[in-house]
């Protein structure tokens, strides 16, 4: 059974701080890792993807992948109230599986 | 930009009615998916399709069926709507040749009374 675990939160950070969101996964053969942002009442929006160990930066967002420890994280620098949302971690499996396993998401609240 | 559209943002139906939810994507993606999302339960896969006329059951197919007659269109059918099918329904698509990142439509909030 493939599992993706996230702390449900809420994670509360002050405006301007770094928000750190974490995700662990069970399938050691997983190859593709994604972060989605979902505002309340809206659909998930893909914000980051990462495929190899290390960091990947895109603007204020940094995705970090450690396959040996089976975790992936998302850092949001200079957090803004507009970053308040639920962040979903998704993992695609080994052998070309195109069906991702989603975590249940972490709720982030950025307060002014 | 990938565009996935869904036929309705909000829908209210009565118990026992047949309900059609339609999803259209404009990026020539092979894979299409239907999820429902409920508070505390996360995203749950109902059905998916990897080609025209091909369909596979997801984790919770009971009470649902699907149709994919054209590559760009994937329909979800509730044969006889029940109150426990009140939920947010999300369609997604992905390209078969890439890393399979999914792109979601805006969602349909279905209420069955």
mmCIF file with all atom_site columns, C-alpha atoms in Angstrom:
data_model
loop_
_atom_site.group_PDB
_atom_site.id
_atom_site.type_symbol
_atom_site.label_atom_id
_atom_site.label_alt_id
_atom_site.label_comp_id
_atom_site.label_asym_id
_atom_site.label_entity_id
_atom_site.label_seq_id
_atom_site.pdbx_PDB_ins_code
_atom_site.Cartn_x
_atom_site.Cartn_y
_atom_site.Cartn_z
_atom_site.occupancy
_atom_site.B_iso_or_equiv
_atom_site.pdbx_formal_charge
_atom_site.auth_seq_id
_atom_site.auth_comp_id
_atom_site.auth_asym_id
_atom_site.auth_atom_id
_atom_site.pdbx_PDB_model_num
ATOM 1   C CA . UNK A 1 1   ? 0.000   0.000  0.000   1.00 0.00 ? 1   UNK A CA 1
ATOM 2   C CA . UNK A 1 2   ? 1.548   3.248  -1.136  1.00 0.00 ? 2   UNK A CA 1
ATOM 3   C CA . UNK A 1 3   ? 1.265   5.975  1.470   1.00 0.00 ? 3   UNK A CA 1
ATOM 4   C CA . UNK A 1 4   ? 2.035   9.652  1.533   1.00 0.00 ? 4   UNK A CA 1
ATOM 5   C CA . UNK A 1 5   ? 1.957   11.277 4.940   1.00 0.00 ? 5   UNK A CA 1
ATOM 6   C CA . UNK A 1 6   ? 1.620   14.933 5.775   1.00 0.00 ? 6   UNK A CA 1
ATOM 7   C CA . UNK A 1 7   ? 0.977   16.736 9.018   1.00 0.00 ? 7   UNK A CA 1
ATOM 8   C CA . UNK A 1 8   ? -2.528  18.148 8.683   1.00 0.00 ? 8   UNK A CA 1
ATOM 9   C CA . UNK A 1 9   ? -1.638  21.310 10.621  1.00 0.00 ? 9   UNK A CA 1
ATOM 10  C CA . UNK A 1 10  ? -2.579  24.019 10.695  1.00 0.00 ? 10  UNK A CA 1
ATOM 11  C CA . UNK A 1 11  ? 0.900   25.383 10.428  1.00 0.00 ? 11  UNK A CA 1
ATOM 12  C CA . UNK A 1 12  ? 0.806   29.009 11.477  1.00 0.00 ? 12  UNK A CA 1
ATOM 13  C CA . UNK A 1 13  ? 3.648   31.369 10.567  1.00 0.00 ? 13  UNK A CA 1
ATOM 14  C CA . UNK A 1 14  ? 4.003   35.145 10.690  1.00 0.00 ? 14  UNK A CA 1
ATOM 15  C CA . UNK A 1 15  ? 4.201   37.153 7.508   1.00 0.00 ? 15  UNK A CA 1
ATOM 16  C CA . UNK A 1 16  ? 7.751   37.269 6.191   1.00 0.00 ? 16  UNK A CA 1
ATOM 17  C CA . UNK A 1 17  ? 8.825   34.019 7.848   1.00 0.00 ? 17  UNK A CA 1
ATOM 18  C CA . UNK A 1 18  ? 9.860   30.772 6.197   1.00 0.00 ? 18  UNK A CA 1
ATOM 19  C CA . UNK A 1 19  ? 7.141   28.120 6.093   1.00 0.00 ? 19  UNK A CA 1
ATOM 20  C CA . UNK A 1 20  ? 8.377   24.537 6.008   1.00 0.00 ? 20  UNK A CA 1
ATOM 21  C CA . UNK A 1 21  ? 6.019   21.808 4.844   1.00 0.00 ? 21  UNK A CA 1
ATOM 22  C CA . UNK A 1 22  ? 7.004   18.170 5.008   1.00 0.00 ? 22  UNK A CA 1
ATOM 23  C CA . UNK A 1 23  ? 5.903   14.950 3.368   1.00 0.00 ? 23  UNK A CA 1
ATOM 24  C CA . UNK A 1 24  ? 7.057   11.357 3.748   1.00 0.00 ? 24  UNK A CA 1
ATOM 25  C CA . UNK A 1 25  ? 6.276   8.500  1.389   1.00 0.00 ? 25  UNK A CA 1
ATOM 26  C CA . UNK A 1 26  ? 6.416   4.739  1.655   1.00 0.00 ? 26  UNK A CA 1
ATOM 27  C CA . UNK A 1 27  ? 7.222   3.572  -1.882  1.00 0.00 ? 27  UNK A CA 1
ATOM 28  C CA . UNK A 1 28  ? 11.004  3.551  -2.155  1.00 0.00 ? 28  UNK A CA 1
ATOM 29  C CA . UNK A 1 29  ? 10.748  3.267  -5.938  1.00 0.00 ? 29  UNK A CA 1
ATOM 30  C CA . UNK A 1 30  ? 8.890   6.566  -6.308  1.00 0.00 ? 30  UNK A CA 1
ATOM 31  C CA . UNK A 1 31  ? 10.283  8.787  -9.015  1.00 0.00 ? 31  UNK A CA 1
ATOM 32  C CA . UNK A 1 32  ? 8.273   11.993 -9.328  1.00 0.00 ? 32  UNK A CA 1
ATOM 33  C CA . UNK A 1 33  ? 7.216   14.332 -6.563  1.00 0.00 ? 33  UNK A CA 1
ATOM 34  C CA . UNK A 1 34  ? 4.835   17.252 -6.718  1.00 0.00 ? 34  UNK A CA 1
ATOM 35  C CA . UNK A 1 35  ? 3.485   20.012 -4.542  1.00 0.00 ? 35  UNK A CA 1
ATOM 36  C CA . UNK A 1 36  ? 0.025   21.418 -5.130  1.00 0.00 ? 36  UNK A CA 1
ATOM 37  C CA . UNK A 1 37  ? -1.539  24.449 -3.533  1.00 0.00 ? 37  UNK A CA 1
ATOM 38  C CA . UNK A 1 38  ? -5.263  24.420 -2.874  1.00 0.00 ? 38  UNK A CA 1
ATOM 39  C CA . UNK A 1 39  ? -7.159  27.474 -1.737  1.00 0.00 ? 39  UNK A CA 1
ATOM 40  C CA . UNK A 1 40  ? -10.367 26.899 0.172   1.00 0.00 ? 40  UNK A CA 1
ATOM 41  C CA . UNK A 1 41  ? -13.166 25.933 -2.201  1.00 0.00 ? 41  UNK A CA 1
ATOM 42  C CA . UNK A 1 42  ? -10.827 25.771 -5.198  1.00 0.00 ? 42  UNK A CA 1
ATOM 43  C CA . UNK A 1 43  ? -9.048  22.984 -7.027  1.00 0.00 ? 43  UNK A CA 1
ATOM 44  C CA . UNK A 1 44  ? -5.394  21.965 -6.561  1.00 0.00 ? 44  UNK A CA 1
ATOM 45  C CA . UNK A 1 45  ? -2.838  23.924 -8.545  1.00 0.00 ? 45  UNK A CA 1
ATOM 46  C CA . UNK A 1 46  ? 0.568   22.463 -9.365  1.00 0.00 ? 46  UNK A CA 1
ATOM 47  C CA . UNK A 1 47  ? 3.315   24.703 -7.974  1.00 0.00 ? 47  UNK A CA 1
ATOM 48  C CA . UNK A 1 48  ? 6.455   22.565 -7.852  1.00 0.00 ? 48  UNK A CA 1
ATOM 49  C CA . UNK A 1 49  ? 7.779   19.297 -9.187  1.00 0.00 ? 49  UNK A CA 1
ATOM 50  C CA . UNK A 1 50  ? 11.046  17.564 -8.308  1.00 0.00 ? 50  UNK A CA 1
ATOM 51  C CA . UNK A 1 51  ? 12.603  14.375 -9.596  1.00 0.00 ? 51  UNK A CA 1
ATOM 52  C CA . UNK A 1 52  ? 16.146  14.131 -8.228  1.00 0.00 ? 52  UNK A CA 1
ATOM 53  C CA . UNK A 1 53  ? 17.751  14.469 -4.819  1.00 0.00 ? 53  UNK A CA 1
ATOM 54  C CA . UNK A 1 54  ? 18.549  17.952 -3.662  1.00 0.00 ? 54  UNK A CA 1
ATOM 55  C CA . UNK A 1 55  ? 16.894  21.333 -3.896  1.00 0.00 ? 55  UNK A CA 1
ATOM 56  C CA . UNK A 1 56  ? 14.881  22.960 -6.632  1.00 0.00 ? 56  UNK A CA 1
ATOM 57  C CA . UNK A 1 57  ? 14.089  26.640 -6.380  1.00 0.00 ? 57  UNK A CA 1
ATOM 58  C CA . UNK A 1 58  ? 11.345  28.602 -8.098  1.00 0.00 ? 58  UNK A CA 1
ATOM 59  C CA . UNK A 1 59  ? 10.893  32.123 -6.846  1.00 0.00 ? 59  UNK A CA 1
ATOM 60  C CA . UNK A 1 60  ? 9.980   32.015 -3.167  1.00 0.00 ? 60  UNK A CA 1
ATOM 61  C CA . UNK A 1 61  ? 9.434   28.257 -3.288  1.00 0.00 ? 61  UNK A CA 1
ATOM 62  C CA . UNK A 1 62  ? 12.075  25.586 -2.763  1.00 0.00 ? 62  UNK A CA 1
ATOM 63  C CA . UNK A 1 63  ? 11.349  21.881 -3.024  1.00 0.00 ? 63  UNK A CA 1
ATOM 64  C CA . UNK A 1 64  ? 13.749  19.491 -1.321  1.00 0.00 ? 64  UNK A CA 1
ATOM 65  C CA . UNK A 1 65  ? 13.962  15.779 -2.010  1.00 0.00 ? 65  UNK A CA 1
ATOM 66  C CA . UNK A 1 66  ? 15.800  13.117 -0.032  1.00 0.00 ? 66  UNK A CA 1
ATOM 67  C CA . UNK A 1 67  ? 15.110  9.708  -1.520  1.00 0.00 ? 67  UNK A CA 1
ATOM 68  C CA . UNK A 1 68  ? 17.246  7.845  1.014   1.00 0.00 ? 68  UNK A CA 1
ATOM 69  C CA . UNK A 1 69  ? 15.092  9.173  3.846   1.00 0.00 ? 69  UNK A CA 1
ATOM 70  C CA . UNK A 1 70  ? 11.942  9.139  1.729   1.00 0.00 ? 70  UNK A CA 1
ATOM 71  C CA . UNK A 1 71  ? 10.857  12.658 2.352   1.00 0.00 ? 71  UNK A CA 1
ATOM 72  C CA . UNK A 1 72  ? 10.119  15.696 0.305   1.00 0.00 ? 72  UNK A CA 1
ATOM 73  C CA . UNK A 1 73  ? 9.629   19.183 1.645   1.00 0.00 ? 73  UNK A CA 1
ATOM 74  C CA . UNK A 1 74  ? 8.477   22.576 0.468   1.00 0.00 ? 74  UNK A CA 1
ATOM 75  C CA . UNK A 1 75  ? 9.940   25.792 1.815   1.00 0.00 ? 75  UNK A CA 1
ATOM 76  C CA . UNK A 1 76  ? 8.149   29.059 1.265   1.00 0.00 ? 76  UNK A CA 1
ATOM 77  C CA . UNK A 1 77  ? 10.344  32.073 1.915   1.00 0.00 ? 77  UNK A CA 1
ATOM 78  C CA . UNK A 1 78  ? 8.983   35.505 2.826   1.00 0.00 ? 78  UNK A CA 1
ATOM 79  C CA . UNK A 1 79  ? 5.551   33.987 3.471   1.00 0.00 ? 79  UNK A CA 1
ATOM 80  C CA . UNK A 1 80  ? 2.578   36.157 2.569   1.00 0.00 ? 80  UNK A CA 1
ATOM 81  C CA . UNK A 1 81  ? -1.036  35.990 3.745   1.00 0.00 ? 81  UNK A CA 1
ATOM 82  C CA . UNK A 1 82  ? -1.877  35.004 0.156   1.00 0.00 ? 82  UNK A CA 1
ATOM 83  C CA . UNK A 1 83  ? 0.122   31.805 0.711   1.00 0.00 ? 83  UNK A CA 1
ATOM 84  C CA . UNK A 1 84  ? -2.507  30.671 3.226   1.00 0.00 ? 84  UNK A CA 1
ATOM 85  C CA . UNK A 1 85  ? -3.866  27.470 1.691   1.00 0.00 ? 85  UNK A CA 1
ATOM 86  C CA . UNK A 1 86  ? -3.679  23.713 1.946   1.00 0.00 ? 86  UNK A CA 1
ATOM 87  C CA . UNK A 1 87  ? -0.575  22.183 0.377   1.00 0.00 ? 87  UNK A CA 1
ATOM 88  C CA . UNK A 1 88  ? -0.861  18.703 -1.071  1.00 0.00 ? 88  UNK A CA 1
ATOM 89  C CA . UNK A 1 89  ? 2.108   16.435 -1.633  1.00 0.00 ? 89  UNK A CA 1
ATOM 90  C CA . UNK A 1 90  ? 1.809   13.922 -4.487  1.00 0.00 ? 90  UNK A CA 1
ATOM 91  C CA . UNK A 1 91  ? 4.118   11.069 -5.382  1.00 0.00 ? 91  UNK A CA 1
ATOM 92  C CA . UNK A 1 92  ? 4.243   9.014  -8.585  1.00 0.00 ? 92  UNK A CA 1
ATOM 93  C CA . UNK A 1 93  ? 5.397   5.472  -8.358  1.00 0.00 ? 93  UNK A CA 1
ATOM 94  C CA . UNK A 1 94  ? 7.980   3.234  -9.835  1.00 0.00 ? 94  UNK A CA 1
ATOM 95  C CA . UNK A 1 95  ? 7.722   1.537  -13.203 1.00 0.00 ? 95  UNK A CA 1
ATOM 96  C CA . UNK A 1 96  ? 5.929   4.247  -15.062 1.00 0.00 ? 96  UNK A CA 1
ATOM 97  C CA . UNK A 1 97  ? 2.824   4.401  -12.916 1.00 0.00 ? 97  UNK A CA 1
ATOM 98  C CA . UNK A 1 98  ? 0.982   7.547  -13.857 1.00 0.00 ? 98  UNK A CA 1
ATOM 99  C CA . UNK A 1 99  ? -1.416  7.510  -10.958 1.00 0.00 ? 99  UNK A CA 1
ATOM 100 C CA . UNK A 1 100 ? -0.113  9.678  -8.144  1.00 0.00 ? 100 UNK A CA 1
ATOM 101 C CA . UNK A 1 101 ? -0.671  9.039  -4.494  1.00 0.00 ? 101 UNK A CA 1
ATOM 102 C CA . UNK A 1 102 ? -1.727  12.210 -2.691  1.00 0.00 ? 102 UNK A CA 1
ATOM 103 C CA . UNK A 1 103 ? -1.216  13.155 0.909   1.00 0.00 ? 103 UNK A CA 1
ATOM 104 C CA . UNK A 1 104 ? -4.161  14.677 2.742   1.00 0.00 ? 104 UNK A CA 1
ATOM 105 C CA . UNK A 1 105 ? -2.506  18.052 2.822   1.00 0.00 ? 105 UNK A CA 1
ATOM 106 C CA . UNK A 1 106 ? -1.117  20.529 5.318   1.00 0.00 ? 106 UNK A CA 1
ATOM 107 C CA . UNK A 1 107 ? -3.061  23.677 6.091   1.00 0.00 ? 107 UNK A CA 1
ATOM 108 C CA . UNK A 1 108 ? -0.842  26.763 6.162   1.00 0.00 ? 108 UNK A CA 1
ATOM 109 C CA . UNK A 1 109 ? -1.923  30.011 7.774   1.00 0.00 ? 109 UNK A CA 1
ATOM 110 C CA . UNK A 1 110 ? 0.221   33.093 7.302   1.00 0.00 ? 110 UNK A CA 1
ATOM 111 C CA . UNK A 1 111 ? -0.840  35.811 9.724   1.00 0.00 ? 111 UNK A CA 1
ATOM 112 C CA . UNK A 1 112 ? 0.009   39.499 9.255   1.00 0.00 ? 112 UNK A CA 1
ATOM 113 C CA . UNK B 2 1   ? -1.102  26.619 -20.424 1.00 0.00 ? 1   UNK B CA 1
ATOM 114 C CA . UNK B 2 2   ? -3.037  23.457 -19.743 1.00 0.00 ? 2   UNK B CA 1
ATOM 115 C CA . UNK B 2 3   ? -6.715  24.074 -19.574 1.00 0.00 ? 3   UNK B CA 1
ATOM 116 C CA . UNK B 2 4   ? -9.100  21.647 -17.922 1.00 0.00 ? 4   UNK B CA 1
ATOM 117 C CA . UNK B 2 5   ? -12.716 22.703 -17.745 1.00 0.00 ? 5   UNK B CA 1
ATOM 118 C CA . UNK B 2 6   ? -15.692 21.179 -15.987 1.00 0.00 ? 6   UNK B CA 1
ATOM 119 C CA . UNK B 2 7   ? -19.282 21.618 -17.017 1.00 0.00 ? 7   UNK B CA 1
ATOM 120 C CA . UNK B 2 8   ? -20.586 23.121 -13.790 1.00 0.00 ? 8   UNK B CA 1
ATOM 121 C CA . UNK B 2 9   ? -19.107 24.802 -10.713 1.00 0.00 ? 9   UNK B CA 1
ATOM 122 C CA . UNK B 2 10  ? -22.142 24.119 -8.569  1.00 0.00 ? 10  UNK B CA 1
ATOM 123 C CA . UNK B 2 11  ? -24.860 21.543 -9.017  1.00 0.00 ? 11  UNK B CA 1
ATOM 124 C CA . UNK B 2 12  ? -27.866 20.616 -6.897  1.00 0.00 ? 12  UNK B CA 1
ATOM 125 C CA . UNK B 2 13  ? -29.662 17.352 -7.648  1.00 0.00 ? 13  UNK B CA 1
ATOM 126 C CA . UNK B 2 14  ? -32.311 15.253 -5.995  1.00 0.00 ? 14  UNK B CA 1
ATOM 127 C CA . UNK B 2 15  ? -31.845 11.743 -4.657  1.00 0.00 ? 15  UNK B CA 1
ATOM 128 C CA . UNK B 2 16  ? -32.319 9.171  -7.400  1.00 0.00 ? 16  UNK B CA 1
ATOM 129 C CA . UNK B 2 17  ? -31.551 11.507 -10.284 1.00 0.00 ? 17  UNK B CA 1
ATOM 130 C CA . UNK B 2 18  ? -29.010 10.579 -12.935 1.00 0.00 ? 18  UNK B CA 1
ATOM 131 C CA . UNK B 2 19  ? -26.177 13.103 -12.890 1.00 0.00 ? 19  UNK B CA 1
ATOM 132 C CA . UNK B 2 20  ? -23.633 13.847 -15.600 1.00 0.00 ? 20  UNK B CA 1
ATOM 133 C CA . UNK B 2 21  ? -20.399 15.673 -14.883 1.00 0.00 ? 21  UNK B CA 1
ATOM 134 C CA . UNK B 2 22  ? -18.293 16.570 -17.872 1.00 0.00 ? 22  UNK B CA 1
ATOM 135 C CA . UNK B 2 23  ? -14.610 17.368 -18.131 1.00 0.00 ? 23  UNK B CA 1
ATOM 136 C CA . UNK B 2 24  ? -12.737 18.675 -21.149 1.00 0.00 ? 24  UNK B CA 1
ATOM 137 C CA . UNK B 2 25  ? -8.995  19.220 -21.535 1.00 0.00 ? 25  UNK B CA 1
ATOM 138 C CA . UNK B 2 26  ? -7.294  21.022 -24.388 1.00 0.00 ? 26  UNK B CA 1
ATOM 139 C CA . UNK B 2 27  ? -3.734  19.700 -24.104 1.00 0.00 ? 27  UNK B CA 1
ATOM 140 C CA . UNK B 2 28  ? -4.107  16.373 -25.898 1.00 0.00 ? 28  UNK B CA 1
ATOM 141 C CA . UNK B 2 29  ? -3.440  14.485 -22.660 1.00 0.00 ? 29  UNK B CA 1
ATOM 142 C CA . UNK B 2 30  ? -3.901  10.737 -22.772 1.00 0.00 ? 30  UNK B CA 1
ATOM 143 C CA . UNK B 2 31  ? -4.722  10.288 -19.083 1.00 0.00 ? 31  UNK B CA 1
ATOM 144 C CA . UNK B 2 32  ? -7.818  11.632 -17.409 1.00 0.00 ? 32  UNK B CA 1
ATOM 145 C CA . UNK B 2 33  ? -9.041  11.159 -13.860 1.00 0.00 ? 33  UNK B CA 1
ATOM 146 C CA . UNK B 2 34  ? -12.067 11.749 -11.663 1.00 0.00 ? 34  UNK B CA 1
ATOM 147 C CA . UNK B 2 35  ? -11.620 12.362 -7.943  1.00 0.00 ? 35  UNK B CA 1
ATOM 148 C CA . UNK B 2 36  ? -13.884 13.338 -5.144  1.00 0.00 ? 36  UNK B CA 1
ATOM 149 C CA . UNK B 2 37  ? -12.647 15.368 -2.225  1.00 0.00 ? 37  UNK B CA 1
ATOM 150 C CA . UNK B 2 38  ? -14.253 15.416 1.187   1.00 0.00 ? 38  UNK B CA 1
ATOM 151 C CA . UNK B 2 39  ? -13.070 17.140 4.368   1.00 0.00 ? 39  UNK B CA 1
ATOM 152 C CA . UNK B 2 40  ? -10.648 14.955 6.292   1.00 0.00 ? 40  UNK B CA 1
ATOM 153 C CA . UNK B 2 41  ? -10.568 12.281 3.584   1.00 0.00 ? 41  UNK B CA 1
ATOM 154 C CA . UNK B 2 42  ? -8.389  13.945 1.003   1.00 0.00 ? 42  UNK B CA 1
ATOM 155 C CA . UNK B 2 43  ? -8.541  13.172 -2.689  1.00 0.00 ? 43  UNK B CA 1
ATOM 156 C CA . UNK B 2 44  ? -10.035 9.806  -3.575  1.00 0.00 ? 44  UNK B CA 1
ATOM 157 C CA . UNK B 2 45  ? -9.760  8.378  -7.067  1.00 0.00 ? 45  UNK B CA 1
ATOM 158 C CA . UNK B 2 46  ? -13.058 7.265  -8.580  1.00 0.00 ? 46  UNK B CA 1
ATOM 159 C CA . UNK B 2 47  ? -12.099 6.280  -12.136 1.00 0.00 ? 47  UNK B CA 1
ATOM 160 C CA . UNK B 2 48  ? -9.355  6.965  -14.599 1.00 0.00 ? 48  UNK B CA 1
ATOM 161 C CA . UNK B 2 49  ? -8.783  6.533  -18.307 1.00 0.00 ? 49  UNK B CA 1
ATOM 162 C CA . UNK B 2 50  ? -5.547  6.192  -20.236 1.00 0.00 ? 50  UNK B CA 1
ATOM 163 C CA . UNK B 2 51  ? -7.050  6.191  -23.724 1.00 0.00 ? 51  UNK B CA 1
ATOM 164 C CA . UNK B 2 52  ? -10.281 6.686  -25.597 1.00 0.00 ? 52  UNK B CA 1
ATOM 165 C CA . UNK B 2 53  ? -12.879 4.114  -24.562 1.00 0.00 ? 53  UNK B CA 1
ATOM 166 C CA . UNK B 2 54  ? -10.517 2.730  -21.903 1.00 0.00 ? 54  UNK B CA 1
ATOM 167 C CA . UNK B 2 55  ? -11.386 3.047  -18.246 1.00 0.00 ? 55  UNK B CA 1
ATOM 168 C CA . UNK B 2 56  ? -10.132 1.651  -14.980 1.00 0.00 ? 56  UNK B CA 1
ATOM 169 C CA . UNK B 2 57  ? -11.672 1.657  -11.525 1.00 0.00 ? 57  UNK B CA 1
ATOM 170 C CA . UNK B 2 58  ? -10.052 3.708  -8.862  1.00 0.00 ? 58  UNK B CA 1
ATOM 171 C CA . UNK B 2 59  ? -10.423 3.361  -5.132  1.00 0.00 ? 59  UNK B CA 1
ATOM 172 C CA . UNK B 2 60  ? -14.129 4.208  -4.826  1.00 0.00 ? 60  UNK B CA 1
ATOM 173 C CA . UNK B 2 61  ? -15.975 3.350  -8.081  1.00 0.00 ? 61  UNK B CA 1
ATOM 174 C CA . UNK B 2 62  ? -19.207 2.163  -6.498  1.00 0.00 ? 62  UNK B CA 1
ATOM 175 C CA . UNK B 2 63  ? -22.194 4.194  -7.596  1.00 0.00 ? 63  UNK B CA 1
ATOM 176 C CA . UNK B 2 64  ? -20.313 5.822  -10.481 1.00 0.00 ? 64  UNK B CA 1
ATOM 177 C CA . UNK B 2 65  ? -19.584 5.105  -14.107 1.00 0.00 ? 65  UNK B CA 1
ATOM 178 C CA . UNK B 2 66  ? -17.546 6.940  -16.722 1.00 0.00 ? 66  UNK B CA 1
ATOM 179 C CA . UNK B 2 67  ? -17.412 7.489  -20.436 1.00 0.00 ? 67  UNK B CA 1
ATOM 180 C CA . UNK B 2 68  ? -14.585 8.542  -22.687 1.00 0.00 ? 68  UNK B CA 1
ATOM 181 C CA . UNK B 2 69  ? -15.674 8.687  -26.327 1.00 0.00 ? 69  UNK B CA 1
ATOM 182 C CA . UNK B 2 70  ? -13.205 11.395 -27.339 1.00 0.00 ? 70  UNK B CA 1
ATOM 183 C CA . UNK B 2 71  ? -9.666  11.990 -26.158 1.00 0.00 ? 71  UNK B CA 1
ATOM 184 C CA . UNK B 2 72  ? -10.394 15.417 -24.754 1.00 0.00 ? 72  UNK B CA 1
ATOM 185 C CA . UNK B 2 73  ? -13.580 14.557 -22.879 1.00 0.00 ? 73  UNK B CA 1
ATOM 186 C CA . UNK B 2 74  ? -14.152 12.400 -19.801 1.00 0.00 ? 74  UNK B CA 1
ATOM 187 C CA . UNK B 2 75  ? -17.582 12.155 -18.248 1.00 0.00 ? 75  UNK B CA 1
ATOM 188 C CA . UNK B 2 76  ? -18.554 10.968 -14.783 1.00 0.00 ? 76  UNK B CA 1
ATOM 189 C CA . UNK B 2 77  ? -22.039 9.559  -14.331 1.00 0.00 ? 77  UNK B CA 1
ATOM 190 C CA . UNK B 2 78  ? -23.897 9.073  -11.096 1.00 0.00 ? 78  UNK B CA 1
ATOM 191 C CA . UNK B 2 79  ? -26.513 6.511  -12.069 1.00 0.00 ? 79  UNK B CA 1
ATOM 192 C CA . UNK B 2 80  ? -28.811 7.222  -9.128  1.00 0.00 ? 80  UNK B CA 1
ATOM 193 C CA . UNK B 2 81  ? -27.567 10.060 -6.969  1.00 0.00 ? 81  UNK B CA 1
ATOM 194 C CA . UNK B 2 82  ? -27.560 9.588  -3.229  1.00 0.00 ? 82  UNK B CA 1
ATOM 195 C CA . UNK B 2 83  ? -26.934 12.046 -0.404  1.00 0.00 ? 83  UNK B CA 1
ATOM 196 C CA . UNK B 2 84  ? -23.586 10.418 0.393   1.00 0.00 ? 84  UNK B CA 1
ATOM 197 C CA . UNK B 2 85  ? -22.387 11.495 -3.041  1.00 0.00 ? 85  UNK B CA 1
ATOM 198 C CA . UNK B 2 86  ? -22.561 15.132 -2.002  1.00 0.00 ? 86  UNK B CA 1
ATOM 199 C CA . UNK B 2 87  ? -18.981 16.225 -2.511  1.00 0.00 ? 87  UNK B CA 1
ATOM 200 C CA . UNK B 2 88  ? -16.472 18.238 -4.522  1.00 0.00 ? 88  UNK B CA 1
ATOM 201 C CA . UNK B 2 89  ? -15.699 16.436 -7.782  1.00 0.00 ? 89  UNK B CA 1
ATOM 202 C CA . UNK B 2 90  ? -12.387 17.135 -9.440  1.00 0.00 ? 90  UNK B CA 1
ATOM 203 C CA . UNK B 2 91  ? -11.274 16.186 -12.914 1.00 0.00 ? 91  UNK B CA 1
ATOM 204 C CA . UNK B 2 92  ? -7.582  15.995 -13.793 1.00 0.00 ? 92  UNK B CA 1
ATOM 205 C CA . UNK B 2 93  ? -5.483  15.136 -16.802 1.00 0.00 ? 93  UNK B CA 1
ATOM 206 C CA . UNK B 2 94  ? -1.864  14.219 -17.423 1.00 0.00 ? 94  UNK B CA 1
ATOM 207 C CA . UNK B 2 95  ? 0.442   13.584 -20.331 1.00 0.00 ? 95  UNK B CA 1
ATOM 208 C CA . UNK B 2 96  ? 1.637   10.009 -20.766 1.00 0.00 ? 96  UNK B CA 1
ATOM 209 C CA . UNK B 2 97  ? 5.110   10.889 -21.961 1.00 0.00 ? 97  UNK B CA 1
ATOM 210 C CA . UNK B 2 98  ? 6.196   13.076 -19.095 1.00 0.00 ? 98  UNK B CA 1
ATOM 211 C CA . UNK B 2 99  ? 6.436   12.807 -15.336 1.00 0.00 ? 99  UNK B CA 1
ATOM 212 C CA . UNK B 2 100 ? 2.666   12.477 -15.150 1.00 0.00 ? 100 UNK B CA 1
ATOM 213 C CA . UNK B 2 101 ? 2.037   15.680 -13.292 1.00 0.00 ? 101 UNK B CA 1
ATOM 214 C CA . UNK B 2 102 ? -1.686  16.237 -13.087 1.00 0.00 ? 102 UNK B CA 1
ATOM 215 C CA . UNK B 2 103 ? -3.597  19.356 -13.972 1.00 0.00 ? 103 UNK B CA 1
ATOM 216 C CA . UNK B 2 104 ? -6.957  19.880 -12.351 1.00 0.00 ? 104 UNK B CA 1
ATOM 217 C CA . UNK B 2 105 ? -10.174 21.456 -13.478 1.00 0.00 ? 105 UNK B CA 1
ATOM 218 C CA . UNK B 2 106 ? -11.971 24.001 -11.273 1.00 0.00 ? 106 UNK B CA 1
ATOM 219 C CA . UNK B 2 107 ? -14.133 21.352 -9.617  1.00 0.00 ? 107 UNK B CA 1
ATOM 220 C CA . UNK B 2 108 ? -17.867 20.780 -9.334  1.00 0.00 ? 108 UNK B CA 1
ATOM 221 C CA . UNK B 2 109 ? -19.498 21.160 -5.946  1.00 0.00 ? 109 UNK B CA 1
ATOM 222 C CA . UNK B 2 110 ? -22.383 18.661 -6.087  1.00 0.00 ? 110 UNK B CA 1
ATOM 223 C CA . UNK B 2 111 ? -25.134 18.684 -3.504  1.00 0.00 ? 111 UNK B CA 1
ATOM 224 C CA . UNK B 2 112 ? -27.648 15.833 -3.489  1.00 0.00 ? 112 UNK B CA 1
ATOM 225 C CA . UNK B 2 113 ? -30.786 16.533 -1.495  1.00 0.00 ? 113 UNK B CA 1
#
